[in-house]
PDB file of C-alpha atoms and ligand atoms in Angstrom:
ATOM      1  CA  MET G  27    -108.974-129.616-106.972  1.00 50.00           C
ATOM      2  CA  ASP G  28    -107.502-127.312-109.175  1.00 54.00           C
ATOM      3  CA  LEU G  29    -108.567-124.000-110.864  1.00 51.00           C
ATOM      4  CA  GLU G  30    -109.879-125.303-114.072  1.00 59.00           C
ATOM      5  CA  THR G  31    -112.277-127.417-111.960  1.00 62.00           C
ATOM      6  CA  ILE G  32    -113.523-124.427-109.988  1.00 57.00           C
ATOM      7  CA  TYR G  33    -113.843-122.713-113.149  1.00 55.00           C
ATOM      8  CA  GLU G  34    -116.041-125.220-114.906  1.00 63.00           C
ATOM      9  CA  ASN G  35    -118.384-125.398-111.661  1.00 61.00           C
ATOM     10  CA  VAL G  36    -118.715-121.659-111.620  1.00 55.00           C
ATOM     11  CA  LYS G  37    -119.500-121.619-115.359  1.00 59.00           C
ATOM     12  CA  ARG G  38    -122.225-124.893-114.822  1.00 60.00           C
ATOM     13  CA  ARG G  39    -123.980-122.732-112.382  1.00 58.00           C
ATOM     14  CA  ASP G  40    -124.131-119.607-114.655  1.00 57.00           C
ATOM     15  CA  ILE G  41    -125.800-121.864-117.092  1.00 52.00           C
ATOM     16  CA  GLU G  42    -128.036-123.554-114.642  1.00 54.00           C
ATOM     17  CA  SER G  43    -129.120-120.036-113.145  1.00 54.00           C
ATOM     18  CA  THR G  44    -130.177-119.060-117.019  1.00 52.00           C
ATOM     19  CA  THR G  45    -132.139-122.451-117.581  1.00 51.00           C
ATOM     20  CA  GLY G  46    -134.992-121.512-115.129  1.00 50.00           C
ATOM     21  CA  PRO G  47    -136.467-121.942-111.547  1.00 50.00           C
ATOM     22  CA  GLN G  48    -136.849-125.532-112.012  1.00 50.00           C
ATOM     23  CA  THR G  49    -133.523-126.408-111.299  1.00 51.00           C
ATOM     24  CA  GLN G  50    -132.939-123.869-108.328  1.00 55.00           C
ATOM     25  CA  SER G  51    -132.854-126.697-105.800  1.00 60.00           C
ATOM     26  CA  HIS G  52    -130.195-128.591-107.485  1.00 62.00           C
ATOM     27  CA  GLY G  53    -127.911-125.620-107.918  1.00 64.00           C
ATOM     28  CA  GLN G  54    -128.254-124.897-104.366  1.00 71.00           C
ATOM     29  CA  TYR G  55    -126.875-128.263-103.393  1.00 70.00           C
ATOM     30  CA  GLU G  56    -123.905-127.945-105.970  1.00 77.00           C
ATOM     31  CA  GLY G  57    -123.247-124.396-104.506  1.00 77.00           C
ATOM     32  CA  LYS G  58    -122.499-125.715-100.968  1.00 80.00           C
ATOM     33  CA  ASP G  59    -120.208-128.343-102.500  1.00 82.00           C
ATOM     34  CA  LEU G  60    -118.357-125.936-104.287  1.00 81.00           C
ATOM     35  CA  LYS G  61    -117.919-123.827-101.175  1.00 83.00           C
ATOM     36  CA  ARG G  62    -116.836-126.727 -99.171  1.00 84.00           C
ATOM     37  CA  ARG G  63    -114.267-127.678-101.912  1.00 82.00           C
ATOM     38  CA  GLY G  64    -112.973-124.042-102.219  1.00 83.00           C
ATOM     39  CA  SER G  65    -112.407-124.026 -98.346  1.00 85.00           C
ATOM     40  CA  ARG G  66    -110.588-127.162 -98.524  1.00 84.00           C
ATOM     41  CA  CYS G  67    -108.518-125.787-101.345  1.00 84.00           C
ATOM     42  CA  LEU G  68    -107.640-122.410 -99.140  1.00 87.00           C
ATOM     43  CA  VAL G  69    -106.688-124.821 -96.251  1.00 87.00           C
ATOM     44  CA  LEU G  70    -104.172-126.605 -98.493  1.00 88.00           C
ATOM     45  CA  ILE G  71    -102.824-123.586 -99.899  1.00 88.00           C
ATOM     46  CA  THR G  72    -102.300-122.075 -96.518  1.00 88.00           C
ATOM     47  CA  VAL G  73    -100.694-125.303 -95.267  1.00 89.00           C
ATOM     48  CA  GLY G  74     -98.402-125.256 -98.300  1.00 89.00           C
ATOM     49  CA  LEU G  75     -97.430-121.751 -97.962  1.00 90.00           C
ATOM     50  CA  GLY G  76     -96.920-122.421 -94.030  1.00 88.00           C
ATOM     51  CA  LEU G  77     -94.687-125.321 -95.038  1.00 90.00           C
ATOM     52  CA  ILE G  78     -92.695-123.158 -97.478  1.00 89.00           C
ATOM     53  CA  CYS G  79     -92.378-120.457 -94.749  1.00 86.00           C
ATOM     54  CA  VAL G  80     -91.130-122.899 -92.505  1.00 89.00           C
ATOM     55  CA  LEU G  81     -88.642-124.459 -94.751  1.00 90.00           C
ATOM     56  CA  LEU G  82     -87.528-121.020 -95.691  1.00 90.00           C
ATOM     57  CA  LEU G  83     -87.115-120.087 -92.165  1.00 90.00           C
ATOM     58  CA  VAL G  84     -84.950-123.234 -91.682  1.00 89.00           C
ATOM     59  CA  PHE G  85     -82.954-122.222 -94.678  1.00 89.00           C
ATOM     60  CA  ILE G  86     -82.368-118.854 -93.659  1.00 88.00           C
ATOM     61  CA  ILE G  87     -81.428-120.118 -90.054  1.00 88.00           C
ATOM     62  CA  LEU G  88     -78.983-122.808 -91.578  1.00 90.00           C
ATOM     63  CA  LEU G  89     -77.447-120.187 -94.043  1.00 89.00           C
ATOM     64  CA  HIS G  90     -77.127-117.804 -91.105  1.00 90.00           C
ATOM     65  CA  ILE G  91     -75.295-120.371 -89.130  1.00 88.00           C
ATOM     66  CA  THR G  92     -73.229-121.193 -91.929  1.00 87.00           C
ATOM     67  CA  ILE G  93     -72.299-117.441 -92.829  1.00 87.00           C
ATOM     68  CA  THR G  94     -71.605-116.952 -88.937  1.00 88.00           C
ATOM     69  CA  ALA G  95     -69.266-120.185 -89.023  1.00 89.00           C
ATOM     70  CA  GLU G  96     -67.492-119.010 -92.184  1.00 89.00           C
ATOM     71  CA  ARG G  97     -67.071-115.581 -90.892  1.00 88.00           C
ATOM     72  CA  ASP G  98     -65.564-116.848 -87.711  1.00 89.00           C
ATOM     73  CA  LEU G  99     -63.204-119.146 -89.869  1.00 88.00           C
ATOM     74  CA  ILE G 100     -62.412-116.060 -91.859  1.00 85.00           C
ATOM     75  CA  LYS G 101     -61.721-114.163 -88.874  1.00 89.00           C
ATOM     76  CA  SER G 102     -59.591-116.956 -87.455  1.00 87.00           C
ATOM     77  CA  TYR G 103     -57.798-117.042 -90.776  1.00 82.00           C
ATOM     78  CA  LYS G 104     -57.216-113.393 -90.736  1.00 89.00           C
ATOM     79  CA  ASN G 105     -55.635-113.730 -87.240  1.00 88.00           C
ATOM     80  CA  THR G 106     -53.538-116.535 -88.195  1.00 86.00           C
ATOM     81  CA  VAL G 107     -52.299-114.505 -91.107  1.00 87.00           C
ATOM     82  CA  GLU G 108     -51.589-111.706 -88.871  1.00 91.00           C
ATOM     83  CA  GLU G 109     -49.466-113.747 -86.767  1.00 90.00           C
ATOM     84  CA  PHE G 110     -47.915-115.430 -89.497  1.00 83.00           C
ATOM     85  CA  ASN G 111     -46.851-111.775 -90.944  1.00 89.00           C
ATOM     86  CA  GLN G 112     -45.651-110.745 -87.332  1.00 89.00           C
ATOM     87  CA  THR G 113     -43.460-113.891 -87.326  1.00 86.00           C
ATOM     88  CA  ILE G 114     -42.227-113.337 -90.548  1.00 87.00           C
ATOM     89  CA  ASN G 115     -41.343-109.804 -89.671  1.00 89.00           C
ATOM     90  CA  SER G 116     -39.613-110.756 -86.612  1.00 88.00           C
ATOM     91  CA  LEU G 117     -37.655-113.716 -88.409  1.00 89.00           C
ATOM     92  CA  GLN G 118     -36.896-110.951 -90.925  1.00 90.00           C
ATOM     93  CA  ASP G 119     -35.217-108.654 -88.182  1.00 89.00           C
ATOM     94  CA  ASN G 120     -33.556-111.647 -86.890  1.00 88.00           C
ATOM     95  CA  TYR G 121     -32.089-112.561 -90.097  1.00 89.00           C
ATOM     96  CA  THR G 122     -30.892-108.914 -90.456  1.00 86.00           C
ATOM     97  CA  ASP G 123     -29.346-109.066 -87.149  1.00 87.00           C
ATOM     98  CA  LEU G 124     -27.495-112.320 -87.831  1.00 89.00           C
ATOM     99  CA  MET G 125     -26.177-110.978 -91.248  1.00 91.00           C
ATOM    100  CA  THR G 126     -25.081-107.877 -89.487  1.00 84.00           C
ATOM    101  CA  GLU G 127     -23.172-110.220 -86.854  1.00 89.00           C
ATOM    102  CA  LYS G 128     -21.814-112.513 -89.639  1.00 89.00           C
ATOM    103  CA  HIS G 129     -20.485-109.582 -91.439  1.00 87.00           C
ATOM    104  CA  GLN G 130     -18.672-108.612 -88.056  1.00 86.00           C
ATOM    105  CA  LEU G 131     -17.447-112.114 -87.454  1.00 88.00           C
ATOM    106  CA  GLN G 132     -16.372-112.330 -91.041  1.00 89.00           C
ATOM    107  CA  ASN G 133     -14.423-109.082 -90.468  1.00 86.00           C
ATOM    108  CA  ASN G 134     -12.928-110.392 -87.186  1.00 87.00           C
ATOM    109  CA  PHE G 135     -12.128-113.816 -88.960  1.00 87.00           C
ATOM    110  CA  ASN G 136     -10.225-111.814 -91.677  1.00 88.00           C
ATOM    111  CA  SER G 137      -8.537-109.858 -88.947  1.00 85.00           C
ATOM    112  CA  LEU G 138      -7.593-113.094 -86.942  1.00 88.00           C
ATOM    113  CA  ASN G 139      -6.522-114.655 -90.151  1.00 88.00           C
ATOM    114  CA  LYS G 140      -4.139-112.021 -91.044  1.00 88.00           C
ATOM    115  CA  LYS G 141      -2.631-112.066 -87.435  1.00 88.00           C
ATOM    116  CA  LYS G 142      -1.980-115.479 -87.817  1.00 88.00           C
ATOM    117  CA  LEU G 143      -0.190-115.406 -91.090  1.00 88.00           C
ATOM    118  CA  GLU G 144       1.960-112.621 -89.492  1.00 88.00           C
ATOM    119  CA  LEU G 145       2.589-114.986 -86.380  1.00 88.00           C
ATOM    120  CA  GLU G 146       3.369-117.836 -88.598  1.00 89.00           C
ATOM    121  CA  SER G 147       5.666-115.679 -90.495  1.00 86.00           C
ATOM    122  CA  LYS G 148       7.324-114.839 -87.258  1.00 88.00           C
ATOM    123  CA  VAL G 149       7.369-118.552 -85.975  1.00 85.00           C
ATOM    124  CA  THR G 150       9.125-119.403 -89.334  1.00 84.00           C
ATOM    125  CA  SER G 151      11.710-116.728 -88.748  1.00 86.00           C
ATOM    126  CA  LEU G 152      12.464-117.522 -85.334  1.00 87.00           C
ATOM    127  CA  SER G 153      12.336-121.337 -86.124  1.00 85.00           C
ATOM    128  CA  GLU G 154      15.335-120.737 -88.628  1.00 87.00           C
ATOM    129  CA  GLU G 155      16.906-118.513 -86.125  1.00 86.00           C
ATOM    130  CA  ALA G 156      16.504-121.261 -83.280  1.00 83.00           C
ATOM    131  CA  LYS G 157      18.057-123.741 -86.337  1.00 84.00           C
ATOM    132  CA  LYS G 158      20.981-121.492 -86.668  1.00 83.00           C
ATOM    133  CA  GLU G 159      21.389-121.195 -82.677  1.00 81.00           C
ATOM    134  CA  SER G 160      21.078-125.155 -82.458  1.00 78.00           C
ATOM    135  CA  SER G 161      23.633-125.502 -85.292  1.00 77.00           C
ATOM    136  CA  LYS G 162      26.057-123.145 -83.158  1.00 78.00           C
ATOM    137  CA  GLN G 163      25.209-124.891 -79.943  1.00 78.00           C
ATOM    138  CA  HIS G 164      26.211-128.205 -81.649  1.00 76.00           C
ATOM    139  CA  GLN G 165      29.383-126.737 -82.982  1.00 78.00           C
ATOM    140  CA  TYR G 166      30.126-125.533 -79.510  1.00 77.00           C
ATOM    141  CA  THR G 167      29.114-128.906 -77.830  1.00 76.00           C
ATOM    142  CA  TYR G 168      31.328-130.677 -80.603  1.00 71.00           C
ATOM    143  CA  VAL G 169      34.282-128.551 -79.638  1.00 74.00           C
ATOM    144  CA  PHE G 170      33.510-128.714 -75.859  1.00 72.00           C
ATOM    145  CA  MET G 171      33.855-132.629 -76.302  1.00 72.00           C
ATOM    146  CA  LEU G 172      36.695-132.760 -78.274  1.00 68.00           C
ATOM    147  CA  LEU G 173      38.443-130.393 -75.626  1.00 75.00           C
ATOM    148  CA  PHE G 174      36.984-132.808 -72.942  1.00 65.00           C
ATOM    149  CA  ARG G 175      38.208-136.137 -75.001  1.00 59.00           C
ATOM    150  CA  PHE G 176      41.568-134.274 -75.273  1.00 60.00           C
ATOM    151  CA  ILE G 177      41.819-133.717 -71.411  1.00 66.00           C
ATOM    152  CA  PHE G 178      40.603-137.270 -70.837  1.00 55.00           C
ATOM    153  CA  ASP G 179      43.185-138.559 -73.035  1.00 53.00           C
ATOM    154  CA  ALA G 180      45.613-136.454 -71.509  1.00 59.00           C
ATOM    155  CA  HIS G 181      44.721-137.624 -67.794  1.00 59.00           C
ATOM    156  CA  GLY G 182      45.014-141.203 -69.118  1.00 52.00           C
ATOM    157  CA  PHE G 183      48.261-140.364 -70.903  1.00 52.00           C
ATOM    158  CA  ILE G 184      49.588-138.961 -67.697  1.00 58.00           C
ATOM    159  CA  LYS G 185      48.124-141.726 -65.584  1.00 54.00           C
ATOM    160  CA  CYS G 186      49.417-144.220 -67.907  1.00 49.00           C
ATOM    161  CA  MET G 187      52.937-142.382 -67.806  1.00 51.00           C
ATOM    162  CA  PHE G 188      52.762-142.762 -63.859  1.00 53.00           C
ATOM    163  CA  LEU G 189      51.706-146.278 -63.845  1.00 50.00           C
ATOM    164  CA  CYS G 190      53.741-147.561 -66.837  1.00 44.00           C
ATOM    165  CA  GLY G 191      56.607-145.148 -66.611  1.00 41.00           C
ATOM    166  CA  SER G 192      57.745-147.078 -63.659  1.00 48.00           C
ATOM    167  CA  GLY G 193      57.632-150.575 -65.466  1.00 50.00           C
ATOM    168  CA  ARG G 194      55.667-152.118 -62.598  1.00 82.00           C
ATOM    169  CA  PHE G 195      51.851-151.525 -63.348  1.00 87.00           C
ATOM    170  CA  PHE G 196      49.927-151.339 -66.529  1.00 91.00           C
ATOM    171  CA  ILE G 197      46.255-152.175 -67.421  1.00 93.00           C
ATOM    172  CA  SER G 198      44.972-154.387 -70.258  1.00 93.00           C
ATOM    173  CA  THR G 199      43.519-152.822 -73.166  1.00 92.00           C
ATOM    174  CA  GLU G 200      40.624-155.523 -73.859  1.00 92.00           C
ATOM    175  CA  LEU G 201      37.989-156.635 -71.694  1.00 97.00           C
ATOM    176  CA  LYS G 202      38.364-160.297 -70.697  1.00 98.00           C
ATOM    177  CA  SER G 203      37.669-162.938 -68.138  1.00 98.00           C
ATOM    178  CA  TRP G 204      39.653-163.356 -65.232  1.00 98.00           C
ATOM    179  CA  SER G 205      41.961-166.301 -66.817  1.00 98.00           C
ATOM    180  CA  ASP G 206      42.193-164.471 -70.079  1.00 98.00           C
ATOM    181  CA  SER G 207      43.536-161.125 -68.424  1.00 98.00           C
ATOM    182  CA  ARG G 208      46.052-163.112 -66.447  1.00 97.00           C
ATOM    183  CA  GLN G 209      47.289-164.641 -69.815  1.00 97.00           C
ATOM    184  CA  TYR G 210      47.367-161.208 -71.070  1.00 96.00           C
ATOM    185  CA  CYS G 211      49.716-160.069 -68.370  1.00 96.00           C
ATOM    186  CA  ARG G 212      51.696-163.169 -68.639  1.00 97.00           C
ATOM    187  CA  ASP G 213      52.388-162.678 -72.383  1.00 96.00           C
ATOM    188  CA  ARG G 214      53.768-159.432 -71.410  1.00 94.00           C
ATOM    189  CA  GLY G 215      56.185-160.787 -68.642  1.00 95.00           C
ATOM    190  CA  ALA G 216      53.999-159.808 -65.824  1.00 96.00           C
ATOM    191  CA  ASP G 217      51.099-161.288 -63.804  1.00 97.00           C
ATOM    192  CA  LEU G 218      47.736-159.890 -62.222  1.00 97.00           C
ATOM    193  CA  LEU G 219      48.344-157.222 -59.331  1.00 96.00           C
ATOM    194  CA  ILE G 220      48.919-158.447 -55.855  1.00 96.00           C
ATOM    195  CA  ILE G 221      47.981-155.953 -53.205  1.00 95.00           C
ATOM    196  CA  ASN G 222      49.667-156.864 -49.989  1.00 91.00           C
ATOM    197  CA  THR G 223      49.913-153.444 -48.337  1.00 93.00           C
ATOM    198  CA  GLU G 224      47.447-150.630 -47.229  1.00 93.00           C
ATOM    199  CA  GLU G 225      49.638-147.923 -49.057  1.00 91.00           C
ATOM    200  CA  LYS G 226      49.629-149.923 -52.380  1.00 92.00           C
ATOM    201  CA  GLN G 227      45.765-150.463 -52.032  1.00 94.00           C
ATOM    202  CA  ARG G 228      45.273-146.809 -51.336  1.00 91.00           C
ATOM    203  CA  PHE G 229      47.636-145.909 -54.184  1.00 88.00           C
ATOM    204  CA  ILE G 230      45.930-148.192 -56.878  1.00 90.00           C
ATOM    205  CA  SER G 231      42.415-147.379 -55.896  1.00 88.00           C
ATOM    206  CA  SER G 232      43.072-143.357 -56.227  1.00 85.00           C
ATOM    207  CA  LEU G 233      44.280-144.370 -59.834  1.00 81.00           C
ATOM    208  CA  VAL G 234      41.872-146.809 -61.407  1.00 89.00           C
ATOM    209  CA  SER G 235      38.566-145.534 -62.818  1.00 89.00           C
ATOM    210  CA  GLU G 236      37.120-148.632 -63.927  1.00 93.00           C
ATOM    211  CA  ARG G 237      36.634-152.317 -62.887  1.00 95.00           C
ATOM    212  CA  VAL G 238      39.981-154.179 -62.969  1.00 97.00           C
ATOM    213  CA  TRP G 239      40.691-157.801 -62.115  1.00 98.00           C
ATOM    214  CA  ILE G 240      43.396-158.180 -59.535  1.00 97.00           C
ATOM    215  CA  GLY G 241      45.403-161.530 -59.058  1.00 98.00           C
ATOM    216  CA  LEU G 242      43.431-162.948 -55.948  1.00 98.00           C
ATOM    217  CA  SER G 243      40.767-166.018 -56.233  1.00 98.00           C
ATOM    218  CA  ASP G 244      39.168-168.686 -54.311  1.00 97.00           C
ATOM    219  CA  ARG G 245      39.033-170.924 -57.410  1.00 96.00           C
ATOM    220  CA  GLU G 246      40.944-173.698 -55.919  1.00 95.00           C
ATOM    221  CA  GLN G 247      38.987-174.010 -52.673  1.00 95.00           C
ATOM    222  CA  GLU G 248      35.907-171.885 -51.820  1.00 96.00           C
ATOM    223  CA  GLY G 249      36.483-169.471 -49.266  1.00 95.00           C
ATOM    224  CA  ILE G 250      40.446-169.806 -49.072  1.00 97.00           C
ATOM    225  CA  MET G 251      41.629-166.673 -50.956  1.00 97.00           C
ATOM    226  CA  LYS G 252      44.925-167.163 -52.749  1.00 97.00           C
ATOM    227  CA  TRP G 253      47.166-164.589 -54.792  1.00 98.00           C
ATOM    228  CA  VAL G 254      48.642-165.725 -58.085  1.00 97.00           C
ATOM    229  CA  ASP G 255      51.804-166.425 -56.359  1.00 96.00           C
ATOM    230  CA  ASN G 256      49.943-169.042 -54.198  1.00 96.00           C
ATOM    231  CA  SER G 257      50.533-166.775 -51.267  1.00 97.00           C
ATOM    232  CA  PRO G 258      47.554-166.715 -48.846  1.00 97.00           C
ATOM    233  CA  LEU G 259      45.321-163.557 -48.390  1.00 97.00           C
ATOM    234  CA  LYS G 260      46.390-161.899 -45.149  1.00 96.00           C
ATOM    235  CA  GLN G 261      44.716-158.380 -45.609  1.00 96.00           C
ATOM    236  CA  GLY G 262      41.519-157.810 -47.652  1.00 96.00           C
ATOM    237  CA  PHE G 263      40.025-154.422 -48.612  1.00 97.00           C
ATOM    238  CA  TRP G 264      36.554-155.716 -49.412  1.00 96.00           C
ATOM    239  CA  LEU G 265      33.413-153.678 -50.263  1.00 94.00           C
ATOM    240  CA  LYS G 266      30.426-154.187 -47.476  1.00 92.00           C
ATOM    241  CA  GLY G 267      29.101-157.463 -47.428  1.00 93.00           C
ATOM    242  CA  GLU G 268      31.873-159.116 -49.793  1.00 95.00           C
ATOM    243  CA  PRO G 269      32.609-161.340 -50.603  1.00 96.00           C
ATOM    244  CA  ASN G 270      29.338-163.134 -50.791  1.00 95.00           C
ATOM    245  CA  ASN G 271      29.999-165.682 -53.518  1.00 96.00           C
ATOM    246  CA  THR G 272      26.742-165.200 -55.093  1.00 93.00           C
ATOM    247  CA  ASP G 273      26.349-167.630 -58.016  1.00 89.00           C
ATOM    248  CA  ASN G 274      29.784-168.969 -57.428  1.00 93.00           C
ATOM    249  CA  GLU G 275      32.165-165.967 -57.520  1.00 97.00           C
ATOM    250  CA  ASP G 276      35.543-166.745 -57.324  1.00 97.00           C
ATOM    251  CA  CYS G 277      37.554-164.119 -58.899  1.00 98.00           C
ATOM    252  CA  ILE G 278      38.354-160.807 -57.287  1.00 98.00           C
ATOM    253  CA  GLU G 279      37.702-157.506 -58.984  1.00 97.00           C
ATOM    254  CA  LEU G 280      38.797-153.794 -57.735  1.00 96.00           C
ATOM    255  CA  ASN G 281      35.666-151.744 -57.994  1.00 90.00           C
ATOM    256  CA  TYR G 282      36.059-148.330 -58.887  1.00 84.00           C
ATOM    257  CA  ASN G 283      32.542-147.109 -58.106  1.00 84.00           C
ATOM    258  CA  ARG G 284      32.623-144.805 -55.282  1.00 82.00           C
ATOM    259  CA  GLU G 285      28.518-144.481 -55.240  1.00 83.00           C
ATOM    260  CA  LYS G 286      28.629-148.159 -54.039  1.00 83.00           C
ATOM    261  CA  PRO G 287      27.383-148.199 -50.314  1.00 85.00           C
ATOM    262  CA  GLY G 288      30.399-148.233 -47.998  1.00 87.00           C
ATOM    263  CA  TRP G 289      32.939-147.598 -50.894  1.00 91.00           C
ATOM    264  CA  SER G 290      36.431-146.082 -49.699  1.00 93.00           C
ATOM    265  CA  PRO G 291      39.902-146.497 -51.163  1.00 93.00           C
ATOM    266  CA  LEU G 292      40.244-149.234 -48.245  1.00 95.00           C
ATOM    267  CA  THR G 293      37.011-150.937 -49.198  1.00 96.00           C
ATOM    268  CA  SER G 294      36.539-151.776 -52.764  1.00 95.00           C
ATOM    269  CA  TRP G 295      37.177-155.303 -53.385  1.00 96.00           C
ATOM    270  CA  ASN G 296      34.358-157.689 -54.641  1.00 96.00           C
ATOM    271  CA  ASP G 297      34.054-161.319 -55.486  1.00 97.00           C
ATOM    272  CA  CYS G 298      32.515-161.836 -59.180  1.00 96.00           C
ATOM    273  CA  SER G 299      32.119-164.484 -61.695  1.00 97.00           C
ATOM    274  CA  CYS G 300      35.369-165.331 -63.393  1.00 98.00           C
ATOM    275  CA  SER G 301      33.680-165.204 -66.816  1.00 97.00           C
ATOM    276  CA  GLU G 302      32.934-161.802 -66.630  1.00 97.00           C
ATOM    277  CA  LYS G 303      34.716-159.450 -69.198  1.00 98.00           C
ATOM    278  CA  ILE G 304      36.558-156.672 -67.743  1.00 97.00           C
ATOM    279  CA  LYS G 305      40.269-155.220 -67.871  1.00 97.00           C
ATOM    280  CA  GLY G 306      42.785-156.468 -65.927  1.00 97.00           C
ATOM    281  CA  ILE G 307      45.807-154.555 -63.956  1.00 96.00           C
ATOM    282  CA  CYS G 308      49.168-156.285 -64.350  1.00 95.00           C
ATOM    283  CA  GLU G 309      52.357-155.951 -62.468  1.00 94.00           C
ATOM    284  CA  LYS G 310      55.761-156.942 -63.481  1.00 89.00           C
TER     285      LYS G 310
HETATM  286 CA1  LIG D 427      34.100-167.757 -54.164  1.00 67.31          CA
HETATM  287 CA1  LIG D 428      30.334-160.470 -54.903  1.00 67.31          CA
END
């Protein structure tokens, strides 16, 4: 029931009060009705106001909770920002320290680079000096080799004078097989050397400085050594373990190699393959 209806009822009661006593009982009834309706209206208003108050209270509580949450969030953001600022400041300090170290390292690098260039310059200078020294050493070595060659040739010349000067012995100048070496000697009115005495063996061994054929072989019959004049071998001057006839070795060399086990001036013969190419010693 709204206020206009209440107003109409009050107006109607005033009119009825002015109309006379004959209508008084009827008016009392309507008054009670109005009173009951007013009470109901007040109850409804009170309930509505109560609901509004409850809603307001709920709203205020929610608003408070929201504001508190936002405040905590803002506080958290604030702490985060402060930590972030502290981190930035710390990084800024580290950056400054690193830049300082970088400048120091750059200075050290420049200094080392300068020293490196100086050392490279010294190395270049020393290399040039070393090249000059090496060139001088090569020149000395070459002179020494020439001198050695001269002495060696002189020794060969003296030896040749000794061997050839007698007119009895000479060494071939070419490397040939046993047969070709013998032919070399024959072409010159000689033959391969026969050694039939210890003195001759000692004398030849002291002068020969390379492998040479001598005039001994078992080509005709294995194990039967004969000289080129068909005389049999009476005394041999063999290296240790020779003659061993390895791979059909039938021709005899005089080996000069003093490093061979058991070598001596009286033990220097070896049988080897007749096709080997070495020099031969000839005897007229
Ligand atoms: Ca043989
Ligand atoms: Ca042999």
